[in-house]
mmCIF file of C-alpha atoms (C1' of nucleotides) in Angstrom:
data_model
loop_
_atom_site.group_PDB
_atom_site.id
_atom_site.type_symbol
_atom_site.label_atom_id
_atom_site.label_comp_id
_atom_site.label_asym_id
_atom_site.label_seq_id
_atom_site.Cartn_x
_atom_site.Cartn_y
_atom_site.Cartn_z
ATOM 1 C CA UNK A 23 156.859 201.464 64.419
ATOM 2 C CA UNK A 24 153.413 199.539 66.435
ATOM 3 C CA UNK A 25 152.222 199.063 62.637
ATOM 4 C CA UNK A 26 151.537 194.924 61.904
ATOM 5 C CA UNK A 27 152.130 193.526 59.612
ATOM 6 C CA UNK A 28 149.629 192.205 58.158
ATOM 7 C CA UNK A 29 150.084 191.032 54.397
ATOM 8 C CA UNK A 30 152.978 188.469 55.516
ATOM 9 C CA UNK A 31 150.609 186.736 57.102
ATOM 10 C CA UNK A 32 148.173 184.196 55.515
ATOM 11 C CA UNK A 33 144.176 185.016 55.695
ATOM 12 C CA UNK A 34 143.379 182.345 58.292
ATOM 13 C CA UNK A 35 146.711 183.830 60.816
ATOM 14 C CA UNK A 36 145.062 187.152 60.294
ATOM 15 C CA UNK A 37 141.346 186.251 60.476
ATOM 16 C CA UNK A 38 142.625 184.487 64.194
ATOM 17 C CA UNK A 39 144.837 187.174 65.081
ATOM 18 C CA UNK A 40 141.966 189.280 64.402
ATOM 19 C CA UNK A 41 139.049 188.067 66.502
ATOM 20 C CA UNK A 42 141.878 186.494 69.199
ATOM 21 C CA UNK A 43 142.238 190.492 69.338
ATOM 22 C CA UNK A 44 139.074 191.279 69.473
ATOM 23 C CA UNK A 45 138.981 189.205 72.498
ATOM 24 C CA UNK A 46 142.042 190.228 74.021
ATOM 25 C CA UNK A 47 140.564 192.190 77.327
ATOM 26 C CA UNK A 48 138.389 190.717 79.620
ATOM 27 C CA UNK A 49 135.821 193.122 79.446
ATOM 28 C CA UNK A 50 134.868 192.377 75.943
ATOM 29 C CA UNK A 51 134.716 188.822 77.204
ATOM 30 C CA UNK A 52 133.017 189.892 80.115
ATOM 31 C CA UNK A 53 130.619 191.199 77.293
ATOM 32 C CA UNK A 54 130.365 188.307 74.596
ATOM 33 C CA UNK A 55 129.684 186.158 78.465
ATOM 34 C CA UNK A 56 127.162 189.262 79.155
ATOM 35 C CA UNK A 57 124.929 188.120 75.885
ATOM 36 C CA UNK A 58 125.262 184.690 76.103
ATOM 37 C CA UNK A 59 123.315 184.602 79.495
ATOM 38 C CA UNK A 60 120.596 186.782 77.566
ATOM 39 C CA UNK A 61 119.053 184.723 75.762
ATOM 40 C CA UNK A 62 118.083 186.563 72.768
ATOM 41 C CA UNK A 63 120.604 189.465 71.740
ATOM 42 C CA UNK A 64 119.186 192.588 74.009
ATOM 43 C CA UNK A 65 118.994 196.536 73.494
ATOM 44 C CA UNK A 66 120.445 198.671 75.891
ATOM 45 C CA UNK A 67 121.492 196.531 79.734
ATOM 46 C CA UNK A 68 125.330 195.888 78.934
ATOM 47 C CA UNK A 69 126.662 200.093 80.075
ATOM 48 C CA UNK A 70 125.516 198.953 82.961
ATOM 49 C CA UNK A 71 126.651 195.706 83.694
ATOM 50 C CA UNK A 72 130.051 196.816 83.154
ATOM 51 C CA UNK A 73 132.460 199.048 85.288
ATOM 52 C CA UNK A 74 133.057 200.699 82.817
ATOM 53 C CA UNK A 75 131.851 204.474 81.498
ATOM 54 C CA UNK A 76 129.460 204.180 78.658
ATOM 55 C CA UNK A 77 131.779 205.824 76.176
ATOM 56 C CA UNK A 78 134.836 203.262 77.440
ATOM 57 C CA UNK A 79 131.553 200.499 76.457
ATOM 58 C CA UNK A 80 130.068 202.013 73.592
ATOM 59 C CA UNK A 81 134.662 201.786 72.699
ATOM 60 C CA UNK A 82 134.841 197.850 73.146
ATOM 61 C CA UNK A 83 131.290 197.030 71.313
ATOM 62 C CA UNK A 84 132.822 198.984 67.519
ATOM 63 C CA UNK A 85 135.736 196.474 67.985
ATOM 64 C CA UNK A 86 133.910 193.073 68.927
ATOM 65 C CA UNK A 87 131.523 194.586 65.851
ATOM 66 C CA UNK A 88 134.424 195.820 63.841
ATOM 67 C CA UNK A 89 136.615 192.096 64.313
ATOM 68 C CA UNK A 90 132.844 190.539 63.220
ATOM 69 C CA UNK A 91 132.245 189.079 67.093
ATOM 70 C CA UNK A 92 128.574 191.265 67.227
ATOM 71 C CA UNK A 93 126.488 192.849 64.982
ATOM 72 C CA UNK A 94 124.907 195.633 66.353
ATOM 73 C CA UNK A 95 120.827 196.737 64.771
ATOM 74 C CA UNK A 96 118.167 199.423 65.407
ATOM 75 C CA UNK A 97 115.542 198.770 67.209
ATOM 76 C CA UNK A 98 113.912 202.372 68.374
ATOM 77 C CA UNK A 99 115.340 204.199 71.096
ATOM 78 C CA UNK A 100 118.077 201.889 71.501
ATOM 79 C CA UNK A 101 120.319 199.079 70.019
ATOM 80 C CA UNK A 102 120.973 195.776 69.745
ATOM 81 C CA UNK A 103 123.276 193.497 70.162
ATOM 82 C CA UNK A 104 123.846 189.906 69.210
ATOM 83 C CA UNK A 105 126.648 187.536 68.880
ATOM 84 C CA UNK A 106 128.107 186.601 65.815
ATOM 85 C CA UNK A 107 127.360 182.886 65.931
ATOM 86 C CA UNK A 108 130.171 182.206 62.818
ATOM 87 C CA UNK A 109 132.687 184.427 64.618
ATOM 88 C CA UNK A 110 132.743 182.127 67.351
ATOM 89 C CA UNK A 111 131.688 178.874 65.715
ATOM 90 C CA UNK A 112 135.085 180.023 63.548
ATOM 91 C CA UNK A 113 136.849 180.145 67.249
ATOM 92 C CA UNK A 114 136.056 176.520 68.035
ATOM 93 C CA UNK A 115 137.081 175.022 65.411
ATOM 94 C CA UNK A 116 140.346 176.192 64.789
ATOM 95 C CA UNK A 117 141.061 175.398 68.438
ATOM 96 C CA UNK A 118 139.310 171.663 68.520
ATOM 97 C CA UNK A 119 141.452 170.742 65.207
ATOM 98 C CA UNK A 120 144.974 172.665 67.027
ATOM 99 C CA UNK A 121 144.245 171.266 70.958
ATOM 100 C CA UNK A 122 142.662 167.999 69.848
ATOM 101 C CA UNK A 123 145.555 167.710 67.114
ATOM 102 C CA UNK A 124 148.096 167.870 69.855
ATOM 103 C CA UNK A 125 146.389 165.073 71.822
ATOM 104 C CA UNK A 126 147.141 163.241 69.393
ATOM 105 C CA UNK A 127 150.757 163.385 68.947
ATOM 106 C CA UNK A 128 151.125 163.052 72.401
ATOM 107 C CA UNK A 129 153.704 165.862 72.359
ATOM 108 C CA UNK A 130 155.707 166.862 75.608
ATOM 109 C CA UNK A 131 159.172 166.689 75.541
ATOM 110 C CA UNK A 132 159.479 170.235 77.390
ATOM 111 C CA UNK B 19 143.969 205.726 80.846
ATOM 112 C CA UNK B 20 145.802 203.621 78.750
ATOM 113 C CA UNK B 21 146.067 200.316 81.221
ATOM 114 C CA UNK B 22 143.584 197.563 81.568
ATOM 115 C CA UNK B 23 141.242 197.235 84.684
ATOM 116 C CA UNK B 24 141.659 193.645 85.435
ATOM 117 C CA UNK B 25 140.168 193.384 88.679
ATOM 118 C CA UNK B 26 137.077 194.607 87.568
ATOM 119 C CA UNK B 27 136.417 191.206 86.283
ATOM 120 C CA UNK B 28 136.678 187.670 87.165
ATOM 121 C CA UNK B 29 139.285 184.830 87.039
ATOM 122 C CA UNK B 30 137.981 183.142 83.644
ATOM 123 C CA UNK B 31 137.171 186.726 81.614
ATOM 124 C CA UNK B 32 141.127 188.152 82.556
ATOM 125 C CA UNK B 33 142.306 184.484 81.654
ATOM 126 C CA UNK B 34 140.258 183.987 78.046
ATOM 127 C CA UNK B 35 141.838 187.597 78.073
ATOM 128 C CA UNK B 36 145.016 186.749 78.705
ATOM 129 C CA UNK B 37 145.165 183.950 76.395
ATOM 130 C CA UNK B 38 143.245 185.365 73.305
ATOM 131 C CA UNK B 39 145.388 188.706 73.652
ATOM 132 C CA UNK B 40 148.377 186.682 73.141
ATOM 133 C CA UNK B 41 147.157 185.219 69.778
ATOM 134 C CA UNK B 42 146.009 188.926 68.460
ATOM 135 C CA UNK B 43 148.731 189.054 66.587
ATOM 136 C CA UNK B 44 149.558 186.417 63.146
ATOM 137 C CA UNK B 45 153.119 186.205 63.891
ATOM 138 C CA UNK B 46 151.747 184.810 67.008
ATOM 139 C CA UNK B 47 149.194 182.559 65.331
ATOM 140 C CA UNK B 48 152.235 182.135 62.546
ATOM 141 C CA UNK B 49 154.840 180.298 65.631
ATOM 142 C CA UNK B 50 152.288 178.255 66.989
ATOM 143 C CA UNK B 51 151.297 176.564 63.164
ATOM 144 C CA UNK B 52 155.101 176.497 63.141
ATOM 145 C CA UNK B 53 155.253 174.696 66.228
ATOM 146 C CA UNK B 54 152.272 172.949 65.292
ATOM 147 C CA UNK B 55 153.533 171.767 62.256
ATOM 148 C CA UNK B 56 157.134 170.450 63.671
ATOM 149 C CA UNK B 57 156.835 166.488 65.255
ATOM 150 C CA UNK B 58 158.392 167.320 68.703
ATOM 151 C CA UNK B 59 158.977 171.270 70.006
ATOM 152 C CA UNK B 60 161.858 172.785 68.033
ATOM 153 C CA UNK B 61 165.095 174.372 68.081
ATOM 154 C CA UNK B 62 165.428 177.195 66.021
ATOM 155 C CA UNK B 63 164.312 178.002 62.421
ATOM 156 C CA UNK B 64 161.619 179.819 63.691
ATOM 157 C CA UNK B 65 163.368 183.413 62.987
ATOM 158 C CA UNK B 66 164.169 182.343 59.756
ATOM 159 C CA UNK B 67 160.504 180.906 59.129
ATOM 160 C CA UNK B 68 158.535 184.745 59.969
ATOM 161 C CA UNK B 69 158.945 187.647 57.975
ATOM 162 C CA UNK B 70 160.485 189.400 61.134
ATOM 163 C CA UNK B 71 163.724 190.403 62.747
ATOM 164 C CA UNK B 72 165.472 188.071 64.538
ATOM 165 C CA UNK B 73 164.371 191.131 67.741
ATOM 166 C CA UNK B 74 160.847 191.181 67.460
ATOM 167 C CA UNK B 75 160.455 187.241 67.489
ATOM 168 C CA UNK B 76 162.187 186.694 70.674
ATOM 169 C CA UNK B 77 159.316 189.830 71.742
ATOM 170 C CA UNK B 78 156.449 187.745 70.698
ATOM 171 C CA UNK B 79 158.015 184.768 71.656
ATOM 172 C CA UNK B 80 158.292 186.233 75.618
ATOM 173 C CA UNK B 81 154.847 186.990 75.353
ATOM 174 C CA UNK B 82 153.641 183.588 74.091
ATOM 175 C CA UNK B 83 155.635 182.580 76.803
ATOM 176 C CA UNK B 84 154.040 184.773 79.334
ATOM 177 C CA UNK B 85 150.523 184.306 78.590
ATOM 178 C CA UNK B 86 151.168 180.898 79.188
ATOM 179 C CA UNK B 87 150.516 179.031 75.497
ATOM 180 C CA UNK B 88 154.379 177.677 75.127
ATOM 181 C CA UNK B 89 156.892 176.559 77.114
ATOM 182 C CA UNK B 90 161.001 177.101 76.871
ATOM 183 C CA UNK B 91 163.662 175.301 77.693
ATOM 184 C CA UNK B 92 167.342 176.055 77.441
ATOM 185 C CA UNK B 93 168.754 172.765 75.096
ATOM 186 C CA UNK B 94 172.210 173.469 74.811
ATOM 187 C CA UNK B 95 173.311 176.446 72.170
ATOM 188 C CA UNK B 96 169.810 177.048 71.211
ATOM 189 C CA UNK B 97 166.686 176.929 72.594
ATOM 190 C CA UNK B 98 163.446 174.553 72.474
ATOM 191 C CA UNK B 99 160.639 176.060 71.798
ATOM 192 C CA UNK B 100 156.643 174.006 72.116
ATOM 193 C CA UNK B 101 153.207 174.288 72.357
ATOM 194 C CA UNK B 102 150.759 174.519 76.286
ATOM 195 C CA UNK B 103 148.780 171.879 75.824
ATOM 196 C CA UNK B 104 146.387 173.198 78.415
ATOM 197 C CA UNK B 105 146.338 176.699 76.886
ATOM 198 C CA UNK B 106 145.153 175.536 74.215
ATOM 199 C CA UNK B 107 142.956 173.250 75.695
ATOM 200 C CA UNK B 108 141.324 175.854 77.742
ATOM 201 C CA UNK B 109 140.981 178.130 74.967
ATOM 202 C CA UNK B 110 139.015 174.382 73.126
ATOM 203 C CA UNK B 111 136.616 173.752 75.601
ATOM 204 C CA UNK B 112 135.924 178.416 76.456
ATOM 205 C CA UNK B 113 134.847 177.827 72.488
ATOM 206 C CA UNK B 114 133.194 175.150 72.159
ATOM 207 C CA UNK B 115 131.220 175.493 75.946
ATOM 208 C CA UNK B 116 129.503 179.211 74.648
ATOM 209 C CA UNK B 117 129.722 178.324 70.272
ATOM 210 C CA UNK B 118 127.813 175.232 71.792
ATOM 211 C CA UNK B 119 124.811 176.441 73.708
ATOM 212 C CA UNK B 120 124.701 180.060 71.149
ATOM 213 C CA UNK B 121 123.496 176.775 68.617
ATOM 214 C CA UNK B 122 121.433 175.048 71.459
ATOM 215 C CA UNK B 123 119.170 178.375 71.411
ATOM 216 C CA UNK B 124 119.445 179.376 68.593
ATOM 217 C CA UNK B 125 119.361 182.737 68.767
ATOM 218 C CA UNK B 126 119.350 185.117 65.613
ATOM 219 C CA UNK B 127 117.527 188.134 66.072
ATOM 220 C CA UNK B 128 120.057 190.249 64.457
ATOM 221 C "C1'" DA C 24 108.130 221.604 71.006
ATOM 222 C "C1'" DA C 25 110.745 220.605 75.401
ATOM 223 C "C1'" DA C 26 112.906 216.467 78.491
ATOM 224 C "C1'" DC C 27 114.723 212.353 78.676
ATOM 225 C "C1'" DT C 28 116.750 208.142 77.567
ATOM 226 C "C1'" DA C 29 120.724 205.157 74.668
ATOM 227 C "C1'" DT C 30 124.424 205.324 72.054
ATOM 228 C "C1'" DA C 31 127.975 207.311 69.189
ATOM 229 C "C1'" DT C 32 131.858 210.618 68.544
ATOM 230 C "C1'" DC C 33 135.318 213.779 69.771
ATOM 231 C "C1'" DG C 34 139.433 215.264 72.096
ATOM 232 C "C1'" DT C 35 142.363 214.698 75.133
ATOM 233 C "C1'" DA C 36 146.354 211.632 78.381
ATOM 234 C "C1'" DA C 37 148.462 207.618 80.300
ATOM 235 C "C1'" DT C 38 150.174 203.671 78.465
ATOM 236 C "C1'" DA C 39 150.857 199.374 75.819
ATOM 237 C "C1'" DT C 40 152.817 197.545 71.245
ATOM 238 C "C1'" DT C 41 154.731 196.806 67.258
ATOM 239 C "C1'" DG C 42 159.172 196.653 65.017
ATOM 240 C "C1'" DC C 43 164.412 197.687 64.528
ATOM 241 C "C1'" DA C 44 169.384 198.474 64.993
ATOM 242 C "C1'" DA C 45 172.553 197.755 68.140
ATOM 243 C "C1'" DT C 46 174.173 195.323 71.732
ATOM 244 C "C1'" DA C 47 175.311 192.101 75.317
ATOM 245 C "C1'" DT C 48 175.104 187.180 76.692
ATOM 246 C "C1'" DA C 49 176.256 181.768 75.953
ATOM 247 C "C1'" DA C 50 177.208 177.991 74.233
ATOM 248 C "C1'" DA C 51 179.307 175.157 70.058
ATOM 249 C "C1'" DA C 52 182.834 174.871 67.340
ATOM 250 C "C1'" DA C 53 187.205 175.660 64.984
ATOM 251 C "C1'" DT D 25 191.154 180.696 73.059
ATOM 252 C "C1'" DT D 26 189.054 183.200 69.154
ATOM 253 C "C1'" DT D 27 185.290 182.548 66.044
ATOM 254 C "C1'" DT D 28 180.538 181.567 65.161
ATOM 255 C "C1'" DT D 29 175.565 179.971 66.279
ATOM 256 C "C1'" DA D 30 171.734 181.368 68.571
ATOM 257 C "C1'" DT D 31 168.705 183.842 71.453
ATOM 258 C "C1'" DA D 32 168.056 187.914 74.613
ATOM 259 C "C1'" DT D 33 167.956 192.921 76.432
ATOM 260 C "C1'" DT D 34 168.389 198.036 75.020
ATOM 261 C "C1'" DG D 35 166.649 201.699 73.062
ATOM 262 C "C1'" DC D 36 164.034 204.681 71.306
ATOM 263 C "C1'" DA D 37 160.965 205.988 67.295
ATOM 264 C "C1'" DA D 38 156.266 205.406 65.478
ATOM 265 C "C1'" DT D 39 151.545 203.872 66.128
ATOM 266 C "C1'" DA D 40 147.718 201.976 68.792
ATOM 267 C "C1'" DT D 41 145.087 200.918 72.720
ATOM 268 C "C1'" DT D 42 142.018 201.994 77.470
ATOM 269 C "C1'" DA D 43 139.483 205.534 79.471
ATOM 270 C "C1'" DC D 44 136.968 209.087 80.390
ATOM 271 C "C1'" DG D 45 134.325 214.129 80.212
ATOM 272 C "C1'" DA D 46 132.274 217.164 76.964
ATOM 273 C "C1'" DT D 47 128.967 216.659 73.039
ATOM 274 C "C1'" DA D 48 126.569 214.740 69.666
ATOM 275 C "C1'" DT D 49 122.600 212.366 67.616
ATOM 276 C "C1'" DA D 50 118.641 210.546 67.735
ATOM 277 C "C1'" DG D 51 114.651 208.278 68.723
ATOM 278 C "C1'" DT D 52 110.370 208.447 73.012
ATOM 279 C "C1'" DT D 53 107.616 210.596 76.276
ATOM 280 C "C1'" DT D 54 105.695 214.212 77.984
#
DNA sequence: AAACTATATCGTAATATTGCAATATAAAAA
DNA sequence: TTTTTATATTGCAATATTACGATATAGTTT
């Protein structure tokens, strides 16, 4: 069918999946890294940095925004995008907990 | 066209995207969480824990394995799956660096 | 106002994902 | 050896994603 059964999973599982899915494309990872590399949020530029056509980049930005990973403000002519710190913090915490917990267990049967 | 332009991005960008994509479905997040919740790696059970049919679960497991997030060993009748610590460590580090770096910048123009 | 700039949306083709019934495989138990 | 148990594979339908040309929108500059 192709439609994800969202309602069968926990809030957290769905939230992590949404964030992870948004980062499940190298272009979108590249966008985040670019937004990191510039000190403040940046208006424009993003299209010129990526090896993709403008509509494609626009679409990727939309997906990042829908997932809550970035925010965008209209700034006159251009649009100012920047990373949503909360979303990144969520991912950091989630994987920190898992990874740390794994190390404590020293579990390695495979 | 629908085919990701993998070759235009960095090694890291592609690696993170592969791992993130694998976690881009709540069922696969749930699988990781279940593997965490049991102390050692577990043979069987996974199908009974998820609200999905056996072939669907099998497919999700395959994707997690292809992405390098889990490992599987044949254990007689059953198969023993467990989390690949390295992959989780990679994700932890990646998001830690970004999140910490963001906090230092205290960048919040949007 | 006309031209330019930055970004979004529409339409569409190619491909990928999700889900499952049916079936295959292979080890274990009877 | 037949049956049971655990998992994988195949085939297929429904849907989603990726990419981009063409076009729209809206602010800026001239």
